[in-house]
Amino acid sequence: MKTIDQLGDLRGKRVLVRSDFNVPLDGTTITDDGRIVAALPTLTKLLDAGARVVVTAHLGRPKPVDGFTFEEKYSLAPVTARLGELLGKPVALASDLTGESAQATVAGLGDGEIALLENVRFDPRETSKVDADREALAGELAGLADAFVSDGFGVVHRKQASVYDVAKVLPAAAGDLVLKEVESLSRATTDPQRPYAVVLGGSKVSDKLGVIANLLTKADRLLIGGGMVFTFLAAKGLPVGKSLLEEDQIETVKGYLTTAEANGVEIVLPTDIVAADSFAADSPHEVVAADAIPADKIGLDIGPDSGELFAAKLADAKTIAWNGPMGVFEFPAFADGTRAVAQGIIEATANGGFSIVGGGDSAAAVRRLGFDEAGFSHISTGGGASLELLEGKTLPGIAVLAD
Ligand code: 3PG
Ligand code: MG
């Protein structure tokens, strides 16, 4: 991949940076600013080099039909404010993307100054499947800059105008975050040190089909928790009560179990489950055996024995990838499984293992549960992007940055 250094002297140059500022919001309050913090090294490097930095980013999934459509709840205003605090300097926000406001904002930048353009997904061409639409928007974005730096790792798996097409029309380079992410994830995908253990959680099996299939040929152990575990239990013929279940994936999961056995990959499922009366923070709950979930209960976390089992299966691992929480960690009563896995990974890392935490949710869980991020080798800012790299896919936003 091309790097920022290869773009030459950037003093006075307008540099368009694609960042991933898709942060969780509660109203206008950012509940986890990890992605903004992760963007700082590249932005600071460019500002220190005297560039005039123009950042483009998305927030959420607004659905404009035609033309630029501003929608307050997806505005980058909260992100702009937080970025200004973190950088310790004023950051302007254009009220449009490539229109009058954007042009005036960019024209007003001095060397070493920075501004944001409004949510790039306010323009339907950003995510259009029609090449010409995306290329038209990319051309407008390119008109605002002299060079492009791709640093929104969380979105490099998307073939979108501000990620992919614009990199074809401007001199383009990977930012430091993208470089660091790709380098870390390739340690798990290219000749990983063994044992290689992968912990998968989160709610849906259907989100992780590709990565599971791929890991059945790569990993030594696959530990499964989170909502998706119930489809695994059901595939083994066990009752799951009112727990989350993807009936249409049961056959696929049966196939995984067979393949795992044939390939000598150990699939580790929880032995106990925290079962609640309902999906609520204060719901009454009890620990039950994983093969005996009562019909009227909903599983919301892996149980304490499973936490110990998972930690034991991670203890000697030399490469670990973790994506997806083990339970509904947002509710304190159902956070212990995720906590046990995080703790197990920290210990394995201290023993010389290389660990990657992927996925916005797992990274947020780590911070929310108060773990020191330094206990992990790498905390990825990418959800889908890190999974697709683990799956061994070629990502459009990375391929386009090739030397
Ligand atoms: C993410 O949150 O995973 C990235 O920002 C990509 O967002 P998307 O899934 O809406 O494309
Ligand atoms: Mg997402």
XYZ file of C-alpha atoms and ligand atoms in Angstrom:
415
model
C 0.000 0.000 0.000
C 1.105 3.554 -0.668
C 1.872 5.563 2.454
C 1.493 9.222 3.357
C 5.249 9.778 2.927
C 4.919 8.797 -0.715
C 2.586 11.737 -1.293
C 5.552 14.110 -1.027
C 5.606 17.552 0.559
C 2.094 18.317 1.761
C 2.614 21.886 3.012
C -0.224 24.020 1.710
C -1.787 21.042 -0.069
C -5.465 20.217 0.426
C -5.659 16.614 1.635
C -8.990 14.813 1.673
C -9.026 12.213 4.458
C -11.660 9.479 4.686
C -12.137 8.638 8.356
C -14.568 6.289 10.061
C -16.355 8.410 12.646
C -19.341 6.071 12.841
C -19.518 6.259 16.640
C -22.374 5.149 18.897
C -24.572 8.061 19.940
C -27.155 8.535 22.637
C -28.999 11.520 21.212
C -26.107 13.867 20.507
C -23.833 12.337 23.153
C -21.033 10.099 21.893
C -20.995 7.008 24.093
C -17.691 5.616 22.789
C -15.200 7.870 21.004
C -12.709 5.097 20.211
C -12.924 5.646 16.463
C -12.251 9.373 16.786
C -9.272 8.764 19.049
C -7.940 6.182 16.579
C -8.065 8.753 13.775
C -5.849 11.262 15.567
C -2.350 10.018 14.587
C -3.005 10.404 10.865
C -4.769 13.741 11.231
C -2.028 15.109 13.478
C 0.671 13.906 11.110
C -0.979 15.708 8.190
C -1.600 18.880 10.194
C 1.998 18.917 11.423
C 3.121 18.591 7.812
C 1.220 21.799 7.041
C -1.555 20.203 5.021
C -5.046 21.717 4.772
C -7.042 18.741 5.978
C -10.574 18.069 4.741
C -12.210 15.094 6.414
C -15.065 13.124 4.916
C -16.909 10.536 6.993
C -20.271 8.848 7.455
C -22.485 8.380 10.482
C -25.150 5.698 10.532
C -27.155 4.733 7.497
C -29.301 7.658 6.357
C -31.352 6.860 3.259
C -31.514 9.921 1.037
C -33.484 9.397 -2.165
C -32.264 12.114 -4.457
C -29.809 14.873 -3.874
C -28.042 15.888 -0.683
C -30.509 15.442 2.184
C -29.574 16.737 5.603
C -30.937 14.732 8.535
C -30.221 16.163 11.964
C -29.863 12.864 13.789
C -27.099 11.740 11.428
C -25.236 15.055 11.463
C -21.495 14.964 12.158
C -21.863 17.956 14.512
C -21.241 15.919 17.723
C -18.237 14.251 16.098
C -16.844 17.610 14.991
C -17.087 18.964 18.518
C -15.341 15.928 19.999
C -12.622 15.995 17.360
C -11.968 19.655 18.145
C -11.604 18.836 21.853
C -9.219 15.963 21.167
C -7.083 17.942 18.712
C -7.210 21.035 20.885
C -7.997 23.229 17.909
C -11.098 24.547 16.155
C -12.655 22.243 13.575
C -15.176 23.657 11.122
C -18.071 21.580 9.761
C -19.409 22.336 6.289
C -23.181 22.068 6.146
C -23.029 20.146 2.874
C -20.691 17.760 1.116
C -19.398 19.321 -2.076
C -21.653 22.375 -2.391
C -21.196 26.031 -1.544
C -20.547 25.497 2.140
C -17.921 22.809 1.508
C -16.169 24.914 -1.103
C -16.093 27.989 1.112
C -14.949 25.960 4.109
C -12.072 24.391 2.199
C -11.091 27.722 0.645
C -10.938 29.202 4.140
C -8.440 26.643 5.469
C -4.910 27.762 6.223
C -1.881 25.460 6.377
C -2.227 23.048 9.307
C -5.971 23.644 9.632
C -8.775 21.094 9.469
C -12.460 20.944 8.563
C -15.111 18.265 8.171
C -17.671 17.815 5.425
C -21.179 16.766 6.479
C -22.147 13.087 6.486
C -21.102 11.698 3.121
C -24.119 9.360 3.162
C -26.451 12.355 2.967
C -25.683 11.992 -0.745
C -27.226 8.818 -2.249
C -24.382 8.560 -4.758
C -21.971 7.604 -1.951
C -23.451 4.121 -1.595
C -24.901 3.760 -5.095
C -24.406 0.447 -6.884
C -24.169 2.395 -10.138
C -20.490 3.091 -10.880
C -21.222 6.330 -12.734
C -23.135 7.767 -9.758
C -20.306 7.043 -7.348
C -17.727 8.296 -9.811
C -19.607 11.577 -10.192
C -19.560 12.155 -6.436
C -15.921 11.066 -6.238
C -15.111 13.640 -8.915
C -16.773 16.384 -6.868
C -14.917 15.329 -3.715
C -11.658 15.191 -5.644
C -12.290 18.769 -6.785
C -11.899 19.853 -3.163
C -8.431 18.351 -2.716
C -4.964 17.687 -4.120
C -4.442 14.284 -2.512
C -6.428 11.569 -0.741
C -5.634 9.634 2.435
C -7.769 6.602 3.198
C -7.887 6.105 6.951
C -11.425 4.928 7.673
C -10.483 1.326 8.326
C -14.012 0.415 9.482
C -15.362 1.164 6.033
C -12.639 -0.195 3.677
C -14.813 -3.219 2.916
C -17.349 -0.896 1.262
C -17.054 -0.072 -2.433
C -18.264 3.491 -1.900
C -17.448 6.815 -3.534
C -15.458 8.310 -0.642
C -13.645 5.056 0.071
C -12.980 3.491 -3.301
C -13.757 5.706 -6.289
C -12.073 8.860 -5.035
C -8.815 6.921 -4.527
C -8.722 6.368 -8.275
C -8.897 10.032 -9.206
C -6.514 11.643 -6.696
C -2.970 10.702 -5.675
C -3.919 8.315 -2.841
C -2.291 6.727 0.188
C -3.246 4.633 3.188
C -3.318 6.480 6.507
C -1.517 5.174 9.572
C -4.640 3.599 11.063
C -5.359 1.585 7.937
C -1.700 0.477 7.795
C -1.685 -0.566 11.449
C -4.988 -2.433 11.177
C -3.993 -4.343 8.062
C -0.596 -5.247 9.505
C -2.136 -6.526 12.764
C -4.889 -8.502 11.111
C -2.476 -10.119 8.698
C -0.659 -11.634 11.657
C -3.794 -13.684 12.232
C -4.472 -14.494 8.601
C -0.999 -15.164 7.227
C 0.731 -18.049 8.934
C -0.583 -17.426 12.487
C 1.440 -18.687 15.427
C -0.330 -21.664 16.977
C -2.459 -22.489 18.787
C -4.723 -20.014 16.972
C -7.965 -19.477 18.887
C -10.890 -17.394 17.701
C -13.718 -16.222 19.931
C -16.914 -15.291 18.133
C -19.977 -13.743 19.691
C -22.606 -11.194 18.830
C -26.162 -11.839 17.983
C -26.281 -13.389 14.555
C -24.655 -16.401 12.927
C -25.801 -15.032 9.587
C -23.422 -12.049 9.975
C -20.480 -14.385 10.437
C -21.069 -17.202 7.954
C -18.118 -16.388 5.712
C -15.682 -15.963 8.533
C -16.732 -19.176 10.273
C -16.375 -21.192 7.083
C -12.909 -19.735 6.538
C -11.796 -20.236 10.146
C -12.726 -23.910 9.938
C -9.703 -24.261 7.680
C -7.393 -21.904 9.616
C -7.997 -21.832 13.368
C -7.242 -24.519 15.920
C -10.096 -23.581 18.243
C -13.334 -21.727 17.721
C -15.064 -20.521 20.881
C -18.679 -19.523 20.377
C -20.741 -17.275 22.644
C -23.268 -14.463 22.333
C -26.682 -14.754 20.744
C -25.334 -16.901 17.926
C -24.562 -19.703 20.339
C -28.222 -20.727 20.481
C -28.243 -21.647 16.825
C -25.236 -23.889 17.546
C -27.010 -25.484 20.519
C -30.126 -25.996 18.396
C -27.983 -27.602 15.681
C -26.933 -30.138 18.305
C -30.591 -30.858 18.977
C -30.720 -28.968 22.279
C -33.609 -26.797 23.508
C -32.943 -23.048 23.633
C -36.164 -21.715 25.170
C -36.992 -18.179 24.061
C -33.357 -17.393 23.212
C -32.330 -15.785 19.942
C -32.434 -18.470 17.274
C -31.882 -18.347 13.534
C -33.826 -21.401 12.422
C -32.797 -20.931 8.814
C -29.129 -21.292 9.799
C -29.438 -24.557 11.733
C -28.534 -26.732 8.737
C -25.542 -24.526 7.912
C -24.307 -24.776 11.476
C -24.691 -28.571 11.407
C -22.402 -28.479 8.375
C -19.877 -26.410 10.332
C -19.876 -28.925 13.170
C -19.179 -31.744 10.723
C -16.436 -29.824 8.910
C -14.816 -28.827 12.199
C -14.659 -32.458 13.234
C -13.200 -33.518 9.897
C -10.585 -30.734 9.999
C -9.611 -31.289 13.620
C -10.825 -27.820 14.619
C -12.152 -27.754 18.155
C -15.479 -25.950 18.492
C -15.935 -24.868 22.094
C -19.510 -24.161 23.153
C -20.629 -22.922 26.577
C -21.529 -25.514 29.171
C -23.831 -23.180 31.089
C -25.995 -20.184 30.273
C -27.390 -17.257 32.253
C -31.098 -17.594 31.533
C -33.500 -14.717 32.218
C -37.259 -14.313 32.301
C -37.128 -11.510 29.760
C -34.766 -9.249 27.819
C -34.344 -6.574 30.473
C -31.513 -5.255 32.638
C -33.389 -6.113 35.850
C -34.923 -9.405 34.761
C -34.766 -12.272 37.288
C -32.205 -14.825 36.033
C -30.445 -18.054 36.905
C -27.555 -20.150 35.675
C -28.702 -23.296 33.852
C -26.900 -26.098 32.046
C -26.436 -25.289 28.353
C -28.287 -28.503 27.453
C -31.277 -27.717 29.652
C -32.456 -24.172 28.920
C -36.054 -23.989 30.177
C -38.735 -23.356 27.562
C -39.826 -20.041 29.099
C -36.327 -18.532 29.547
C -34.095 -16.436 27.340
C -30.317 -16.895 27.429
C -28.537 -13.546 27.852
C -24.959 -14.561 28.678
C -22.652 -17.535 28.907
C -22.424 -18.888 32.470
C -19.527 -18.862 34.970
C -18.304 -22.389 34.147
C -18.220 -21.440 30.486
C -16.233 -18.310 31.330
C -13.627 -20.506 33.031
C -13.671 -23.008 30.196
C -13.183 -20.289 27.583
C -10.346 -18.689 29.558
C -8.658 -22.105 29.821
C -8.982 -22.629 26.060
C -7.322 -19.255 25.499
C -4.542 -19.584 28.068
C -1.898 -21.187 25.812
C -3.013 -19.582 22.537
C -0.313 -17.745 20.601
C -2.743 -15.992 18.241
C -6.203 -14.875 19.344
C -8.915 -13.051 17.446
C -12.071 -11.950 19.232
C -15.162 -10.523 17.595
C -18.478 -10.058 19.363
C -19.530 -9.953 23.010
C -20.481 -13.150 24.881
C -23.719 -11.746 26.260
C -25.773 -8.601 26.663
C -22.851 -6.805 28.315
C -24.713 -3.487 28.280
C -26.745 -4.928 31.186
C -24.367 -5.449 34.161
C -26.095 -8.698 35.167
C -25.186 -10.221 31.796
C -21.647 -8.905 31.355
C -19.641 -11.566 33.197
C -19.136 -13.859 30.213
C -17.672 -11.036 28.137
C -15.573 -10.011 31.137
C -14.206 -13.559 31.544
C -13.210 -13.748 27.892
C -11.572 -10.313 27.984
C -9.645 -11.323 31.112
C -8.611 -14.631 29.537
C -7.316 -12.838 26.454
C -5.376 -10.332 28.548
C -3.690 -13.203 30.406
C -2.860 -15.047 27.200
C -1.406 -11.818 25.803
C 0.730 -11.369 28.906
C 1.987 -14.926 28.264
C 3.266 -13.945 24.844
C 0.161 -14.413 22.711
C -0.817 -11.943 19.990
C -4.410 -10.777 20.432
C -6.759 -8.822 18.242
C -10.089 -7.475 19.411
C -12.274 -6.721 16.411
C -15.658 -5.235 15.978
C -17.051 -2.006 17.308
C -19.074 -3.875 19.944
C -16.236 -5.917 21.409
C -13.942 -2.901 21.467
C -16.661 -0.840 23.149
C -17.266 -3.698 25.610
C -13.595 -3.776 26.547
C -13.617 -0.057 27.319
C -17.018 -0.080 28.988
C -16.062 -2.949 31.300
C -13.020 -0.951 32.363
C -10.254 -3.110 30.883
C -6.957 -1.493 30.021
C -6.695 -1.439 26.236
C -2.950 -1.954 26.581
C -3.659 -5.533 27.721
C -4.509 -6.494 24.140
C -2.076 -6.482 21.229
C -4.484 -4.703 18.893
C -7.980 -3.295 19.238
C -9.481 -2.928 15.807
C -11.784 -0.076 14.863
C -13.411 -2.244 12.232
C -16.390 -4.536 12.607
C -17.288 -5.847 9.175
C -13.904 -4.825 7.773
C -11.908 -6.805 10.342
C -14.172 -9.828 9.898
C -13.755 -9.726 6.137
C -9.976 -9.589 6.525
C -10.101 -12.555 8.918
C -12.173 -14.263 6.277
C -9.330 -13.745 3.816
C -11.237 -11.429 1.482
C -9.729 -8.712 -0.704
C -11.272 -5.422 0.402
C -12.002 -2.812 -2.284
C -10.847 0.136 -0.169
C -7.482 -1.557 0.375
C -6.961 -3.021 -3.080
C -7.369 0.452 -4.563
C -4.374 1.694 -2.502
C -1.937 -0.848 -3.965
C 1.440 0.526 -5.090
C -19.187 0.218 10.860
O -19.756 0.822 11.745
O -19.052 -1.015 10.869
C -18.561 0.988 9.748
O -18.555 2.351 10.018
C -19.254 0.690 8.450
O -20.600 1.079 8.523
P -21.672 0.370 7.596
O -21.783 -1.040 8.076
O -22.939 1.153 7.756
O -21.152 0.421 6.180
Mg -21.683 -1.881 11.265
